[in-house]
Short mmCIF file of C-alpha atoms in Angstrom, two decimals:
data_model
loop_
_atom_site.label_atom_id
_atom_site.label_comp_id
_atom_site.label_asym_id
_atom_site.label_seq_id
_atom_site.Cartn_x
_atom_site.Cartn_y
_atom_site.Cartn_z
CA MET V 1 53.01 -13.83 39.23
CA PHE V 2 52.71 -12.48 35.88
CA SER V 3 51.73 -16.12 34.38
CA TYR V 4 51.57 -14.58 30.40
CA SER V 5 49.54 -16.00 28.25
CA VAL V 6 47.28 -15.86 24.62
CA VAL V 7 43.73 -16.96 25.91
CA GLY V 8 40.50 -16.81 24.14
CA ALA V 9 37.84 -14.18 25.17
CA GLN V 10 37.26 -13.77 28.33
CA LEU V 11 35.96 -10.64 31.03
CA TYR V 12 39.02 -8.82 31.79
CA VAL V 13 38.18 -7.46 34.94
CA GLY V 14 41.78 -6.19 34.83
CA ASP V 15 40.85 -4.04 32.10
CA MET V 16 37.91 -2.67 33.80
CA LEU V 17 39.35 -1.70 37.04
CA PHE V 18 42.19 -0.10 34.41
CA VAL V 19 39.92 1.94 32.31
CA MET V 20 38.21 3.17 34.97
CA ILE V 21 41.47 4.18 37.29
CA THR V 22 43.10 5.48 33.90
CA PHE V 23 39.77 7.75 33.52
CA LEU V 24 39.93 8.86 36.48
CA VAL V 25 43.66 9.89 36.55
CA LEU V 26 42.62 11.38 33.47
CA MET V 27 40.14 13.58 34.69
CA TRP V 28 42.45 14.09 37.61
CA LEU V 29 45.31 15.56 34.85
CA VAL V 30 43.05 17.27 32.28
CA LYS V 31 41.53 19.19 35.62
CA ILE V 32 44.74 20.43 36.36
CA ILE V 33 45.90 21.06 32.92
CA ALA V 34 43.49 22.85 31.24
CA TRP V 35 40.04 22.26 32.87
CA LYS V 36 40.48 24.75 36.12
CA PRO V 37 42.83 27.51 34.02
CA ILE V 38 40.37 27.33 30.92
CA THR V 39 37.44 28.21 32.88
CA LYS V 40 38.72 30.47 34.87
CA MET V 41 39.61 32.30 31.54
CA MET V 42 36.36 31.79 29.94
CA GLN V 43 35.06 33.22 33.65
CA ASP V 44 37.56 36.44 33.47
CA ARG V 45 36.80 36.80 29.63
CA SER V 46 32.75 36.87 30.72
CA ASP V 47 33.45 38.56 33.77
CA LYS V 48 35.26 41.05 32.15
CA ILE V 49 32.66 41.89 29.30
CA VAL V 50 29.93 42.09 31.83
CA ASN V 51 32.54 44.94 33.17
CA ASP V 52 33.52 46.71 29.77
CA ILE V 53 29.11 46.74 28.53
CA ASP V 54 28.34 48.45 32.17
CA SER V 55 31.27 50.36 32.27
CA ALA V 56 30.40 51.76 28.67
CA LYS V 57 26.95 52.08 29.81
CA GLU V 58 27.95 54.38 32.74
CA SER V 59 30.53 56.33 30.70
CA ARG V 60 27.82 57.14 28.06
CA THR V 61 25.80 58.38 30.35
CA LYS V 62 29.10 60.36 31.27
CA ALA V 63 29.68 61.61 28.32
CA ALA V 64 25.80 62.27 27.97
CA GLU V 65 25.70 64.82 30.77
CA LEU V 66 29.00 66.07 30.21
CA ALA V 67 27.01 67.20 26.58
CA GLN V 68 24.49 68.30 28.38
CA LYS V 69 26.12 70.02 30.95
CA ARG V 70 28.72 71.83 28.13
CA GLN V 71 25.45 72.70 26.51
CA ALA V 72 24.27 73.83 28.96
CA GLU V 73 27.12 75.87 30.35
CA LEU V 74 27.33 77.17 26.73
CA ASP V 75 24.01 78.52 26.79
CA LYS V 76 24.95 80.97 29.50
CA THR V 77 27.76 81.76 28.70
CA ARG V 78 26.21 83.00 25.33
CA ASP V 79 23.41 84.81 27.55
CA ASP V 80 26.30 85.79 29.94
CA ALA V 81 27.61 87.37 26.56
CA ASN V 82 23.92 88.66 25.00
CA SER V 83 23.84 90.41 28.57
CA ILE V 84 26.94 92.38 29.09
CA ILE V 85 26.38 93.81 25.24
CA ASN V 86 23.06 95.23 26.22
CA ASN V 87 24.51 96.40 29.71
CA ALA V 88 27.67 97.87 27.70
CA LYS V 89 24.85 99.59 24.87
CA GLN V 90 22.61 100.64 27.36
CA ASN V 91 25.57 102.36 29.55
CA GLY V 92 26.68 104.06 26.70
CA GLN V 93 23.60 104.90 25.54
CA ARG V 94 23.09 106.52 28.57
CA GLN V 95 26.34 107.97 29.02
CA GLN V 96 25.62 109.92 25.28
CA GLU V 97 22.60 110.98 27.19
CA GLN V 98 24.22 112.29 30.04
CA ILE V 99 26.85 113.67 27.79
CA VAL V 100 23.94 115.31 25.78
CA GLU V 101 22.19 116.43 28.74
CA ASP V 102 25.49 117.84 30.87
CA ALA V 103 26.83 120.00 27.21
CA ARG V 104 22.22 120.72 26.89
CA ASN V 105 22.65 122.27 30.62
CA GLU V 106 26.13 123.62 30.48
CA ALA V 107 25.35 125.97 27.59
CA SER V 108 21.83 126.41 28.57
CA ASN V 109 23.89 127.67 32.57
CA LEU V 110 26.02 130.06 30.32
CA LYS V 111 23.63 130.99 28.27
CA SER V 112 22.22 132.05 31.15
CA SER V 113 25.30 133.83 32.96
CA ALA V 114 26.18 135.50 29.94
CA GLU V 115 22.54 136.92 29.92
CA LYS V 116 22.41 137.92 33.61
CA ASP V 117 26.12 139.48 32.89
CA ILE V 118 24.81 141.56 29.75
CA GLU V 119 21.87 142.41 31.82
CA GLN V 120 23.82 143.41 34.65
CA GLN V 121 26.38 145.73 32.53
CA ARG V 122 23.83 147.22 31.19
CA GLN V 123 22.27 147.92 34.80
CA GLU V 124 25.75 149.25 35.25
CA ALA V 125 26.02 151.11 32.24
CA LEU V 126 22.57 152.14 32.82
CA ALA V 127 23.38 153.35 36.79
CA ASN V 128 26.99 155.03 35.16
CA SER V 129 25.08 157.10 32.36
CA ARG V 130 22.08 157.91 35.43
CA LYS V 131 24.95 159.06 37.67
CA ASP V 132 27.29 161.23 34.65
CA VAL V 133 24.16 162.60 33.96
CA ALA V 134 22.40 163.78 37.41
CA SER V 135 26.33 164.72 38.82
CA LEU V 136 26.48 167.19 34.97
CA SER V 137 22.92 168.13 35.55
CA ILE V 138 24.02 169.25 39.16
CA GLU V 139 27.17 170.83 38.12
CA ILE V 140 24.90 172.63 35.91
CA ALA V 141 22.92 173.56 37.61
CA SER V 142 25.24 174.40 40.45
CA LYS V 143 27.01 176.39 37.55
CA ILE V 144 23.90 178.31 36.38
CA ILE V 145 23.03 178.82 40.14
CA SER V 146 26.39 179.99 41.03
CA LYS V 147 26.03 183.29 38.69
CA GLU V 148 23.35 184.12 41.08
CA LEU V 149 24.51 183.67 44.53
CA ASN V 150 26.78 186.86 46.85
CA GLU V 151 30.04 186.34 47.31
CA ASP V 152 29.88 184.89 50.89
CA ASP V 153 27.22 182.19 49.64
CA GLN V 154 29.14 181.85 46.53
CA LYS V 155 32.67 181.07 48.88
CA GLY V 156 30.19 178.80 51.28
CA LEU V 157 28.72 176.78 48.07
CA VAL V 158 32.68 176.68 46.49
CA ASP V 159 34.24 175.72 49.80
CA SER V 160 31.86 172.97 50.23
CA TYR V 161 32.37 171.88 46.48
CA ILE V 162 36.13 172.25 47.24
CA GLU V 163 35.54 169.77 50.09
CA GLY V 164 32.82 167.27 48.58
CA LEU V 165 36.03 166.69 45.60
CA GLY V 166 37.95 166.63 48.70
CA LYS V 167 36.16 164.10 50.02
CA GLN V 168 35.29 162.16 46.64
CA LYS V 169 39.29 162.05 45.98
CA MET W 1 36.24 -11.17 20.86
CA GLY W 2 37.69 -14.77 20.26
CA GLU W 3 41.10 -12.92 18.61
CA PRO W 4 43.95 -13.98 20.56
CA ALA W 5 45.29 -11.48 22.61
CA SER W 6 47.70 -11.43 25.10
CA THR W 7 47.18 -11.45 28.99
CA PHE W 8 48.47 -12.01 32.20
CA LYS W 9 46.81 -12.44 35.56
CA PHE W 10 47.51 -10.07 38.36
CA LEU W 11 45.78 -9.95 42.09
CA GLY W 12 44.29 -12.27 40.46
CA LEU W 13 42.09 -10.28 37.73
CA THR W 14 42.82 -11.30 34.23
CA PHE W 15 43.80 -7.61 32.36
CA ASN W 16 44.34 -7.04 28.63
CA VAL W 17 47.85 -5.74 27.08
CA GLY W 18 46.38 -4.98 23.96
CA ASN W 19 44.07 -2.91 26.04
CA MET W 20 46.01 -1.37 28.36
CA ILE W 21 48.40 -0.08 25.83
CA SER W 22 45.47 1.57 23.75
CA ILE W 23 43.82 3.15 26.91
CA LEU W 24 46.72 4.68 27.77
CA LEU W 25 48.58 5.75 24.56
CA ALA W 26 44.78 7.20 24.19
CA CYS W 27 44.82 9.46 27.67
CA CYS W 28 48.58 9.95 26.82
CA VAL W 29 47.59 11.86 23.23
CA VAL W 30 44.88 13.14 24.93
CA LEU W 31 46.88 15.16 27.44
CA ALA W 32 49.23 15.97 25.39
CA LEU W 33 46.45 17.44 23.18
CA VAL W 34 45.06 19.22 25.24
CA TYR W 35 48.54 20.25 27.49
CA ALA W 36 49.61 21.65 23.84
CA LEU W 37 46.31 23.83 23.45
CA SER W 38 46.21 24.81 27.44
CA ARG W 39 49.37 26.37 26.78
CA HIS W 40 49.46 30.83 27.58
CA LEU W 41 45.86 31.44 27.98
CA THR W 42 44.64 34.82 26.86
CA LEU W 43 41.93 36.38 27.78
CA LYS W 44 42.43 36.88 24.02
CA PRO W 45 43.11 33.83 22.89
CA GLY W 46 44.90 32.70 20.65
CA LYS W 47 44.14 30.13 18.00
CA ALA W 48 44.94 27.04 19.75
CA GLN W 49 42.76 28.00 22.99
CA ASN W 50 40.04 29.02 20.86
CA VAL W 51 40.21 25.81 20.00
CA LEU W 52 40.38 24.03 23.35
CA GLU W 53 37.28 26.69 24.49
CA TYR W 54 35.36 25.43 21.17
CA ALA W 55 35.80 21.68 22.83
CA VAL W 56 35.03 22.74 26.11
CA ASP W 57 31.51 24.84 24.98
CA PHE W 58 30.36 21.93 22.47
CA THR W 59 30.76 19.66 25.86
CA ASN W 60 29.08 21.82 28.10
CA GLY W 61 26.69 22.54 25.75
CA ILE W 62 26.03 18.93 25.63
CA VAL W 63 26.43 18.62 28.76
CA ARG W 64 24.24 21.78 30.24
CA SER W 65 21.77 20.64 26.89
CA SER W 66 19.69 17.49 29.59
CA ILE W 67 21.64 18.45 32.73
CA SER W 68 19.98 21.95 34.26
CA GLY W 69 21.49 23.65 37.66
CA GLU W 70 24.69 23.82 39.45
CA THR W 71 25.58 20.04 38.93
CA SER W 72 25.60 20.68 34.98
CA ARG W 73 28.62 23.00 36.15
CA THR W 74 30.45 20.14 38.14
CA LEU W 75 29.59 17.77 35.51
CA GLY W 76 31.11 19.71 33.10
CA LEU W 77 34.55 17.93 33.34
CA TRP W 78 33.29 15.27 33.32
CA GLY W 79 31.78 15.30 30.07
CA PHE W 80 35.08 17.44 28.41
CA THR W 81 37.42 14.47 29.52
CA LEU W 82 34.70 11.67 28.19
CA PHE W 83 34.04 12.99 24.98
CA MET W 84 38.22 13.17 24.35
CA PHE W 85 38.73 10.10 25.70
CA ILE W 86 35.80 8.91 23.13
CA ILE W 87 36.46 10.47 20.04
CA ILE W 88 40.57 10.05 20.77
CA ALA W 89 39.57 5.94 21.30
CA ASN W 90 37.59 6.14 18.08
CA LEU W 91 39.45 7.54 16.80
CA GLN W 92 43.11 5.86 17.21
CA GLY W 93 42.97 2.48 15.90
CA LEU W 94 42.13 4.04 12.38
CA PHE W 95 44.90 5.29 11.80
CA LEU W 96 47.10 2.65 14.37
CA HIS W 97 46.45 -1.21 14.68
CA ILE W 98 49.45 -3.12 15.74
CA ASP W 99 49.16 -6.67 15.50
CA ILE W 100 52.63 -8.69 16.16
CA SER W 101 51.51 -12.15 15.53
CA GLY W 102 48.96 -12.51 14.99
CA VAL W 103 48.01 -10.30 18.25
CA THR W 104 46.41 -5.93 19.19
CA TYR W 105 48.29 -4.56 20.93
CA VAL W 106 47.48 -0.89 19.38
CA LYS W 107 44.05 -0.40 18.45
CA SER W 108 40.86 1.46 19.25
CA PRO W 109 40.24 0.81 23.33
CA THR W 110 36.03 1.10 22.42
CA SER W 111 36.53 -1.56 19.74
CA ASP W 112 36.59 -3.43 23.19
CA PRO W 113 33.34 -4.47 25.11
CA VAL W 114 34.44 -4.75 27.95
CA ILE W 115 35.93 -1.05 28.08
CA THR W 116 32.86 0.74 26.59
CA MET W 117 30.27 -1.25 29.04
CA THR W 118 32.91 0.03 32.08
CA LEU W 119 32.75 3.56 30.65
CA SER W 120 28.81 3.00 30.10
CA LEU W 121 27.92 1.12 33.85
CA MET W 122 30.34 4.31 35.08
CA THR W 123 28.32 6.67 33.84
CA LEU W 124 25.07 5.02 35.01
CA THR W 125 26.84 4.71 38.68
CA LEU W 126 27.11 8.11 38.22
CA ALA W 127 23.92 9.19 37.06
CA GLN W 128 22.96 6.53 40.83
CA PHE W 129 25.54 8.74 43.11
CA LEU W 130 24.32 11.91 41.68
CA GLY W 131 20.62 11.15 42.31
CA ILE W 132 20.66 10.38 45.48
CA ARG W 133 23.23 12.80 46.55
CA GLN W 134 20.70 15.27 44.17
CA LEU W 135 17.38 13.90 46.03
CA GLY W 136 17.65 11.80 49.18
CA TYR W 137 17.59 8.00 48.97
CA LYS W 138 13.98 8.00 49.36
CA GLY W 139 13.61 10.14 46.70
CA HIS W 140 16.56 8.29 44.33
CA PHE W 141 14.36 4.91 45.16
CA GLU W 142 11.23 5.83 45.45
CA ASN W 143 11.95 6.95 41.27
CA TYR W 144 11.79 3.30 40.86
CA LEU W 145 7.97 3.16 41.63
CA LYS W 146 6.83 5.49 39.49
CA PRO W 147 4.68 5.76 37.85
CA PHE W 148 3.02 3.34 40.06
CA VAL W 149 4.35 0.35 41.98
CA PHE W 150 4.14 -2.36 39.53
CA PHE W 151 6.69 -0.43 37.44
CA LEU W 152 9.18 -1.99 39.52
CA PRO W 153 10.32 -3.93 37.13
CA ILE W 154 10.29 -2.15 33.91
CA ASN W 155 12.73 -0.07 35.80
CA LEU W 156 14.73 -1.57 36.49
CA PHE W 157 15.36 -4.17 33.29
CA GLU W 158 15.69 -0.21 31.73
CA GLU W 159 18.40 0.34 33.88
CA PHE W 160 20.21 -2.73 32.87
CA THR W 161 19.31 -1.80 28.90
CA ASN W 162 20.43 1.32 29.07
CA PHE W 163 23.80 -0.16 30.69
CA LEU W 164 23.88 -2.39 28.27
CA THR W 165 22.78 -0.71 24.57
CA LEU W 166 24.99 2.89 25.71
CA GLY W 167 28.03 0.11 25.69
CA LEU W 168 27.61 -1.56 22.79
CA ARG W 169 26.23 0.98 20.59
CA LEU W 170 29.88 2.51 21.08
CA PHE W 171 31.51 -0.52 20.53
CA GLY W 172 29.64 -2.04 17.73
CA ASN W 173 30.15 1.67 15.08
CA ILE W 174 33.71 1.73 16.51
CA LEU W 175 34.48 -2.37 16.47
CA SER W 176 32.89 -2.02 12.74
CA GLY W 177 35.01 0.74 11.37
CA GLU W 178 37.52 -1.64 12.23
CA MET W 179 36.84 -5.10 11.08
CA LEU W 180 35.47 -3.49 7.57
CA LEU W 181 39.27 -1.56 7.54
CA GLY W 182 40.63 -4.50 8.30
CA ILE W 183 38.82 -6.46 5.61
CA ILE W 184 39.64 -4.06 3.63
CA ILE W 185 43.02 -4.05 3.69
CA GLY W 186 42.80 -7.43 3.40
CA MET W 187 41.45 -7.44 -0.30
CA SER W 188 44.77 -5.15 -1.01
CA HIS W 189 46.43 -7.92 -2.30
CA GLY W 190 44.91 -9.35 -4.08
CA GLY W 191 46.80 -7.80 -7.13
CA ALA W 192 47.46 -4.15 -8.28
CA VAL W 193 43.67 -3.56 -9.27
CA MET W 194 42.31 -4.87 -6.03
CA TRP W 195 44.86 -2.86 -3.91
CA ILE W 196 43.83 0.47 -5.72
CA VAL W 197 40.03 -0.84 -5.48
CA SER W 198 40.93 -1.31 -1.70
CA PHE W 199 42.87 1.79 -1.25
CA ILE W 200 40.30 4.01 -2.60
CA LEU W 201 37.33 1.75 -0.76
CA GLU W 202 39.94 2.60 2.41
CA LEU W 203 40.27 5.83 2.37
CA VAL W 204 36.44 6.75 2.07
CA TRP W 205 35.82 3.89 4.96
CA THR W 206 38.29 5.63 6.94
CA GLY W 207 36.60 9.17 6.63
CA PHE W 208 32.92 7.21 7.07
CA SER W 209 34.35 6.28 10.19
CA VAL W 210 35.67 9.13 11.51
CA PHE W 211 32.46 10.62 11.16
CA ILE W 212 30.97 8.00 13.05
CA GLY W 213 33.56 7.66 15.48
CA CYS W 214 32.78 11.72 16.27
CA ILE W 215 29.20 11.42 16.00
CA GLN W 216 29.38 8.19 18.19
CA ALA W 217 31.27 9.77 20.93
CA TYR W 218 28.82 13.52 20.70
CA VAL W 219 25.68 10.01 21.58
CA PHE W 220 27.89 8.76 23.84
CA VAL W 221 28.36 11.87 25.91
CA THR W 222 24.82 13.23 25.78
CA LEU W 223 23.37 9.85 26.56
CA SER W 224 25.13 9.73 29.41
CA SER W 225 24.21 13.51 30.51
CA VAL W 226 20.12 12.67 30.06
CA TYR W 227 20.51 9.17 32.36
CA ILE W 228 22.48 11.03 34.72
CA SER W 229 19.71 14.18 34.05
CA ARG W 230 16.54 11.44 34.95
CA LYS W 231 18.06 10.43 37.92
CA LEU W 232 17.98 14.06 38.62
CA GLU W 233 14.70 14.72 39.24
CA LEU W 234 11.48 13.19 40.74
CA GLU W 235 8.83 11.57 38.14
CA ASP W 236 5.84 12.71 38.42
#
């Protein structure tokens, strides 16, 4: 079957078949060995790059959002702090005014009550002295009168006086 | 052609042992190369992976520059394998050429017209097949009657010349490179001076042939893509 010979030029149909088959087999083997994995890897890489770009974009917007949020929060906090300080200041001011007002009121109250006391005491002293003057004058008057009375009248008067004294005690 | 060759007959078909060895060797080199470069694939490519990815991108670029749409993705593997096989086959004969008693056993497979024409035939068959799949039988064969009916012979002839030129261009370039290399090596037997001269010439010519081999692989894949792309769209 294998007629082995050295001949000249001729159309080697067998070679054509051989080339075709080996080429197809080569293509198949290359596909298995390298083409599929390398194509998959390249696809994976391009997918990954696309994903990375997307996620980078996403995280950038997220970061910007966060920064904005933080800025807003910072502003809000500053405002809060300012308002707290202002409130405190106002409160302090109000309290101060209140205290001063109270003190003033108390002082004026004290003053007025002291004045009242003084007035009352003066009135009392005046009344006392008036009473004393009255009783003294009555005494003087009675002493003067008693010298001109008769014995009975005098006795009645003395009695009434004593009675008056007893009542007074 | 015309050189003595070692052949055998099997099932009524004639096989050339030298061609078969050369083809198998080229395939093995391609496989070994691809295997070595495709180990430890990672998302962050290493050196070997970068080389392979560059090659894949390169051939994908060739295919996509002429073929658009879904078909170009399925043809990526075809373009890559074709390019790798042809470039290795072109360079193989420059580095390894084994003659045993006048019969060549290892050389560039692409320096044989039978092989290049077969590759060319495969490309054009693929083009016909893809054209029919894309446009249907009616659309595909109507393309031969365009711009008008009388163009049928011209279109048919164009198909035939495409087939011939695609195969013969590759064959001619590689064969001439190898032949001239052989002649230069033959010159080196003429003494010390000739040896030095032929050594320098051989260096230069080998470099040039490597260049030619790469260019021809690129040209073959590019033209194949163009021929296929022309079958994929309806002509006006």
